[in-house]
Amino acid sequence: MNSSAVVRALGALAQDHRLAAYRLLVQAGPDGMAAGTLAEALEIAPSSLSFHIAQLANAGLVTQRRNGRSILYAADYAAMNALMGFLTENCCGGGVCAPAELVRQTPECC
Amino acid sequence: MNSSAVVRALGALAQDHRLAAYRLLVQAGPDGMAAGTLAEALEIAPSSLSFHIAQLANAGLVTQRRNGRSILYAADYAAMNALMGFLTENCCGGGVCAPAELVRQTPECC
DNA sequence: CGATCATTTCAACTATTATAGAAATATCGA
DNA sequence: TCGATATTTCTATAATAGTTGAAATGATCG
């Protein structure tokens, strides 16, 4: 995960509706949630949800798949791990901290 | 750290120059770096640096103190810890993961 | 196939963000 | 105090982001 991907991921999460949507998806687990359900839960217009969720998807933070007429979105836990790794791996000049250990100890789901 | 503070922190980091500045400060350690030094390292105008660093400071990610004519900025590791904690603490419905353990195992510097 | 449902794309507008240069503020050294 | 240095604030401008409603796309069901 390079700097520009990290900026995109951080920017994707740096908005009320998108952070809320992402957290709903994280809680929803691997099954994910339909776009319409998300829009309803967040109380925003379907087109707004589409606009925001596209940014989360573009940043690689969520995946999408079709199920009948609905499109289900789900959090990508691996991307979250990579983001967290990047934010820690370069700290303290790289010497003192042990980011690899840290990530390894993180449960697979997040 | 509430949702709006997290959005502010993520937004502060979600920009090339600011992410680069923040990482320089993280590497610089507690002594920090002068505003002018940062502007020079990032190759941006002093006024631009001032604009960006103010957002990092407003988000609570960096601290500032005066040293002679210079103003030294330093990364606030506690804020970084809080941000990381928020991003993990609500995952998996709160049941499966062990974020408290995770944070505790993180070295104090990051 | 035609009607319906779910989602995305488009268009138009408003608000926020990023940029650079000039002016203002604050500190230090002579 | 005066001049030099460091940083911030102000001003103006260009670019990006967020919102809504309408139209278009894609998939299902009768």
Short mmCIF file of C-alpha atoms (C1' of nucleotides) in Angstrom, two decimals:
data_model
loop_
_atom_site.label_atom_id
_atom_site.label_comp_id
_atom_site.label_asym_id
_atom_site.label_seq_id
_atom_site.Cartn_x
_atom_site.Cartn_y
_atom_site.Cartn_z
CA MET A 1 0.00 0.00 0.00
CA ASN A 2 1.70 3.17 -1.17
CA SER A 3 1.24 6.74 -0.02
CA SER A 4 -1.27 7.67 -2.68
CA ALA A 5 -3.44 4.64 -1.93
CA VAL A 6 -3.33 5.54 1.75
CA VAL A 7 -4.40 9.10 0.99
CA ARG A 8 -7.29 7.73 -1.03
CA ALA A 9 -8.31 5.35 1.75
CA LEU A 10 -8.07 8.02 4.43
CA GLY A 11 -10.00 10.46 2.26
CA ALA A 12 -12.67 7.84 1.68
CA LEU A 13 -13.13 7.43 5.42
CA ALA A 14 -12.88 11.14 6.19
CA GLN A 15 -16.53 11.96 5.75
CA ASP A 16 -19.47 11.48 8.11
CA HIS A 17 -21.66 9.40 5.84
CA ARG A 18 -18.83 7.29 4.51
CA LEU A 19 -17.33 6.59 7.93
CA ALA A 20 -20.80 5.62 9.16
CA ALA A 21 -21.41 3.44 6.10
CA TYR A 22 -18.08 1.74 6.50
CA ARG A 23 -18.69 0.99 10.14
CA LEU A 24 -22.12 -0.44 9.36
CA LEU A 25 -20.47 -2.73 6.83
CA VAL A 26 -17.78 -3.72 9.30
CA GLN A 27 -20.46 -4.68 11.77
CA ALA A 28 -22.54 -6.42 9.10
CA GLY A 29 -19.70 -8.83 8.44
CA PRO A 30 -18.86 -10.79 5.29
CA ASP A 31 -22.50 -10.97 4.13
CA GLY A 32 -22.52 -7.23 3.65
CA MET A 33 -25.49 -4.94 3.09
CA ALA A 34 -27.48 -3.84 0.05
CA ALA A 35 -26.97 -0.30 -1.25
CA GLY A 36 -30.61 0.56 -0.60
CA THR A 37 -30.44 -0.70 2.97
CA LEU A 38 -27.37 1.44 3.58
CA ALA A 39 -29.03 4.53 2.12
CA GLU A 40 -32.05 3.97 4.34
CA ALA A 41 -29.94 3.41 7.44
CA LEU A 42 -27.94 6.57 6.77
CA GLU A 43 -31.01 8.57 5.75
CA ILE A 44 -29.48 9.86 2.55
CA ALA A 45 -30.65 9.81 -1.07
CA PRO A 46 -29.81 6.67 -3.10
CA SER A 47 -27.72 8.75 -5.47
CA SER A 48 -25.75 10.17 -2.54
CA LEU A 49 -25.11 6.71 -1.16
CA SER A 50 -23.98 5.59 -4.59
CA PHE A 51 -21.59 8.55 -4.75
CA HIS A 52 -20.09 7.78 -1.36
CA ILE A 53 -19.94 4.01 -1.57
CA ALA A 54 -18.17 4.31 -4.91
CA GLN A 55 -15.38 6.16 -3.17
CA LEU A 56 -15.05 3.48 -0.52
CA ALA A 57 -14.95 0.87 -3.28
CA ASN A 58 -12.47 2.87 -5.32
CA ALA A 59 -10.22 3.11 -2.27
CA GLY A 60 -10.42 -0.67 -1.95
CA LEU A 61 -12.05 -0.53 1.46
CA VAL A 62 -15.22 -2.35 0.43
CA THR A 63 -16.08 -5.04 -2.10
CA GLN A 64 -19.29 -5.41 -4.05
CA ARG A 65 -21.23 -8.30 -5.51
CA ARG A 66 -24.66 -8.71 -7.00
CA ASN A 67 -27.40 -10.69 -5.32
CA GLY A 68 -30.59 -10.71 -7.36
CA ARG A 69 -31.59 -7.12 -7.95
CA SER A 70 -29.51 -5.83 -5.08
CA ILE A 71 -25.84 -5.04 -4.92
CA LEU A 72 -24.27 -6.08 -1.67
CA TYR A 73 -21.32 -4.19 -0.23
CA ALA A 74 -18.99 -5.66 2.36
CA ALA A 75 -16.00 -4.32 4.27
CA ASP A 76 -12.60 -5.52 3.09
CA TYR A 77 -10.79 -6.37 6.28
CA ALA A 78 -7.48 -6.97 4.52
CA ALA A 79 -7.49 -3.38 3.24
CA MET A 80 -8.17 -2.12 6.73
CA ASN A 81 -5.23 -4.14 8.02
CA ALA A 82 -2.99 -2.72 5.31
CA LEU A 83 -4.04 0.82 6.14
CA MET A 84 -3.37 0.37 9.83
CA GLY A 85 -0.06 -1.23 9.00
CA PHE A 86 1.02 1.71 6.89
CA LEU A 87 0.11 4.22 9.57
CA THR A 88 2.29 2.43 12.11
CA GLU A 89 5.08 0.88 10.09
CA ASN A 90 7.02 4.07 9.48
CA CYS A 91 6.86 5.48 12.95
CA CYS A 92 9.86 6.16 15.16
CA GLY A 93 12.18 5.96 12.20
CA GLY A 94 11.29 2.29 11.75
CA GLY A 95 13.57 1.06 14.49
CA VAL A 96 11.75 0.91 17.80
CA CYS A 97 8.27 -0.27 16.91
CA ALA A 98 7.24 -3.78 15.91
CA PRO A 99 4.42 -3.31 13.41
CA ALA A 100 4.72 -6.79 11.96
CA GLU A 101 4.01 -8.30 15.35
CA LEU A 102 1.16 -5.89 15.83
CA VAL A 103 -0.58 -6.85 12.64
CA ARG A 104 -0.04 -10.54 13.23
CA GLN A 105 -1.73 -10.30 16.61
CA THR A 106 -4.75 -8.59 15.11
CA PRO A 107 -7.70 -10.97 14.62
CA GLU A 108 -8.33 -11.86 11.02
CA CYS A 109 -11.63 -9.99 10.84
CA CYS A 110 -9.99 -6.60 11.52
CA MET B 1 -12.57 10.24 20.48
CA ASN B 2 -15.96 10.62 18.85
CA SER B 3 -16.96 10.17 15.25
CA SER B 4 -16.59 13.82 14.30
CA ALA B 5 -13.10 14.02 15.79
CA VAL B 6 -12.16 10.90 13.86
CA VAL B 7 -13.47 12.41 10.63
CA ARG B 8 -11.40 15.50 11.29
CA ALA B 9 -8.28 13.45 12.01
CA LEU B 10 -8.75 11.25 8.94
CA GLY B 11 -9.41 14.31 6.80
CA ALA B 12 -6.28 15.95 8.14
CA LEU B 13 -4.21 12.95 7.07
CA ALA B 14 -5.99 12.49 3.75
CA GLN B 15 -3.81 14.82 1.71
CA ASP B 16 -0.41 14.25 0.17
CA HIS B 17 1.42 17.13 1.81
CA ARG B 18 -0.18 16.63 5.20
CA LEU B 19 0.40 12.88 5.27
CA ALA B 20 4.02 13.49 4.28
CA ALA B 21 4.39 16.22 6.91
CA TYR B 22 2.87 14.04 9.58
CA ARG B 23 5.16 11.15 8.77
CA LEU B 24 8.19 13.42 8.85
CA LEU B 25 7.10 14.55 12.30
CA VAL B 26 6.55 10.97 13.43
CA GLN B 27 10.06 10.13 12.35
CA ALA B 28 11.47 13.30 13.87
CA GLY B 29 10.27 12.21 17.29
CA PRO B 30 9.40 14.33 20.33
CA ASP B 31 11.81 17.14 19.39
CA GLY B 32 9.72 17.89 16.34
CA MET B 33 10.61 20.07 13.37
CA ALA B 34 10.38 23.79 12.61
CA ALA B 35 7.68 25.00 10.22
CA GLY B 36 10.24 26.34 7.80
CA THR B 37 12.14 23.08 7.77
CA LEU B 38 8.96 21.21 6.98
CA ALA B 39 8.05 23.61 4.18
CA GLU B 40 11.50 23.16 2.69
CA ALA B 41 11.40 19.38 2.98
CA LEU B 42 7.98 19.26 1.33
CA GLU B 43 8.90 21.88 -1.25
CA ILE B 44 5.81 23.99 -0.67
CA ALA B 45 5.34 27.69 0.09
CA PRO B 46 5.51 28.68 3.77
CA SER B 47 1.92 29.85 3.63
CA SER B 48 0.82 26.52 2.25
CA LEU B 49 2.65 24.66 4.99
CA SER B 50 1.04 26.90 7.54
CA PHE B 51 -2.38 26.12 6.05
CA HIS B 52 -1.80 22.38 6.19
CA ILE B 53 -0.05 22.13 9.53
CA ALA B 54 -2.87 24.11 11.09
CA GLN B 55 -5.27 21.38 10.07
CA LEU B 56 -3.10 18.69 11.61
CA ALA B 57 -2.93 20.77 14.78
CA ASN B 58 -6.67 21.43 14.75
CA ALA B 59 -7.28 17.70 14.45
CA GLY B 60 -5.07 17.18 17.49
CA LEU B 61 -2.55 15.11 15.59
CA VAL B 62 0.39 17.44 16.20
CA THR B 63 1.46 19.79 18.96
CA GLN B 64 3.32 23.06 18.60
CA ARG B 65 5.73 25.02 20.76
CA ARG B 66 7.96 27.99 20.20
CA ASN B 67 11.72 27.74 20.19
CA GLY B 68 13.35 31.09 19.57
CA ARG B 69 12.07 32.42 16.26
CA SER B 70 10.94 29.02 15.12
CA ILE B 71 7.78 27.13 15.90
CA LEU B 72 8.40 23.45 16.38
CA TYR B 73 5.74 20.91 15.51
CA ALA B 74 5.71 17.39 16.87
CA ALA B 75 3.49 14.35 16.32
CA ASP B 76 1.06 13.54 19.11
CA TYR B 77 1.40 9.80 19.53
CA ALA B 78 -1.52 9.59 21.96
CA ALA B 79 -3.85 11.00 19.30
CA MET B 80 -2.57 8.46 16.81
CA ASN B 81 -3.27 5.69 19.29
CA ALA B 82 -6.78 6.98 19.88
CA LEU B 83 -7.47 7.12 16.15
CA MET B 84 -6.26 3.58 15.58
CA GLY B 85 -8.28 2.43 18.56
CA PHE B 86 -11.46 3.94 17.18
CA LEU B 87 -10.97 2.33 13.80
CA THR B 88 -10.69 -1.12 15.35
CA GLU B 89 -12.85 -0.95 18.45
CA ASN B 90 -16.17 -1.15 16.66
CA CYS B 91 -15.38 -3.94 14.29
CA CYS B 92 -17.10 -7.32 14.23
CA GLY B 93 -19.98 -5.98 16.30
CA GLY B 94 -17.63 -5.43 19.21
CA GLY B 95 -17.62 -9.05 20.28
CA VAL B 96 -14.83 -10.97 18.62
CA CYS B 97 -11.90 -8.55 18.50
CA ALA B 98 -9.74 -7.47 21.40
CA PRO B 99 -8.78 -3.86 20.66
CA ALA B 100 -7.82 -3.08 24.26
CA GLU B 101 -5.14 -5.75 24.11
CA LEU B 102 -4.03 -4.49 20.76
CA VAL B 103 -3.50 -0.94 21.93
CA ARG B 104 -1.78 -2.06 25.08
CA GLN B 105 0.75 -4.05 23.09
CA THR B 106 1.57 -1.05 20.91
CA PRO B 107 4.81 0.67 21.93
CA GLU B 108 4.26 4.00 23.60
CA CYS B 109 5.74 5.98 20.74
CA CYS B 110 3.08 4.83 18.26
"C1'" DC C 1 -41.85 -9.45 -23.65
"C1'" DG C 2 -43.32 -5.79 -20.54
"C1'" DA C 3 -43.64 -3.91 -15.89
"C1'" DT C 4 -41.18 -3.15 -11.86
"C1'" DC C 5 -37.49 -2.66 -8.69
"C1'" DA C 6 -32.58 -1.45 -7.40
"C1'" DT C 7 -28.83 1.13 -8.43
"C1'" DT C 8 -25.97 4.21 -11.02
"C1'" DT C 9 -25.07 8.16 -14.01
"C1'" DC C 10 -25.94 12.82 -15.25
"C1'" DA C 11 -26.72 17.81 -14.63
"C1'" DA C 12 -26.78 21.84 -11.94
"C1'" DC C 13 -25.77 24.16 -7.99
"C1'" DT C 14 -23.44 25.31 -3.49
"C1'" DA C 15 -19.76 24.74 -0.32
"C1'" DT C 16 -15.26 23.54 0.89
"C1'" DT C 17 -10.30 22.94 -0.09
"C1'" DA C 18 -5.70 24.03 -2.02
"C1'" DT C 19 -2.61 27.37 -3.87
"C1'" DA C 20 0.54 31.49 -4.11
"C1'" DG C 21 1.88 36.14 -3.09
"C1'" DA C 22 1.53 40.18 -0.17
"C1'" DA C 23 0.94 42.10 4.21
"C1'" DA C 24 0.97 41.57 9.19
"C1'" DT C 25 2.83 39.64 13.60
"C1'" DA C 26 6.39 38.14 16.65
"C1'" DT C 27 11.13 37.09 18.05
"C1'" DC C 28 15.93 37.74 18.10
"C1'" DG C 29 20.55 39.96 17.56
"C1'" DA C 30 23.32 44.08 16.85
"C1'" DT D 1 15.34 50.62 18.76
"C1'" DC D 2 16.27 48.89 14.11
"C1'" DG D 3 16.89 45.32 10.77
"C1'" DA D 4 16.60 40.57 9.79
"C1'" DT D 5 14.30 36.16 10.24
"C1'" DA D 6 10.29 32.94 10.93
"C1'" DT D 7 5.64 32.20 10.68
"C1'" DT D 8 0.87 33.31 10.15
"C1'" DT D 9 -3.04 35.84 8.24
"C1'" DC D 10 -5.29 37.89 4.41
"C1'" DT D 11 -6.86 38.03 -0.43
"C1'" DA D 12 -8.02 36.15 -4.60
"C1'" DT D 13 -8.44 32.29 -7.64
"C1'" DA D 14 -8.86 27.50 -9.32
"C1'" DA D 15 -10.15 22.95 -8.32
"C1'" DT D 16 -12.62 19.42 -5.82
"C1'" DA D 17 -16.49 17.62 -2.99
"C1'" DG D 18 -21.37 17.02 -1.62
"C1'" DT D 19 -26.32 17.44 -2.56
"C1'" DT D 20 -30.63 16.59 -4.99
"C1'" DG D 21 -33.80 15.14 -8.60
"C1'" DA D 22 -34.35 13.22 -13.14
"C1'" DA D 23 -32.98 10.04 -16.55
"C1'" DA D 24 -30.62 5.78 -17.80
"C1'" DT D 25 -29.04 1.05 -16.97
"C1'" DG D 26 -29.50 -3.75 -15.44
"C1'" DA D 27 -31.91 -7.58 -13.42
"C1'" DT D 28 -35.96 -10.03 -11.95
"C1'" DC D 29 -40.71 -11.68 -12.05
"C1'" DG D 30 -45.24 -12.44 -14.05
#
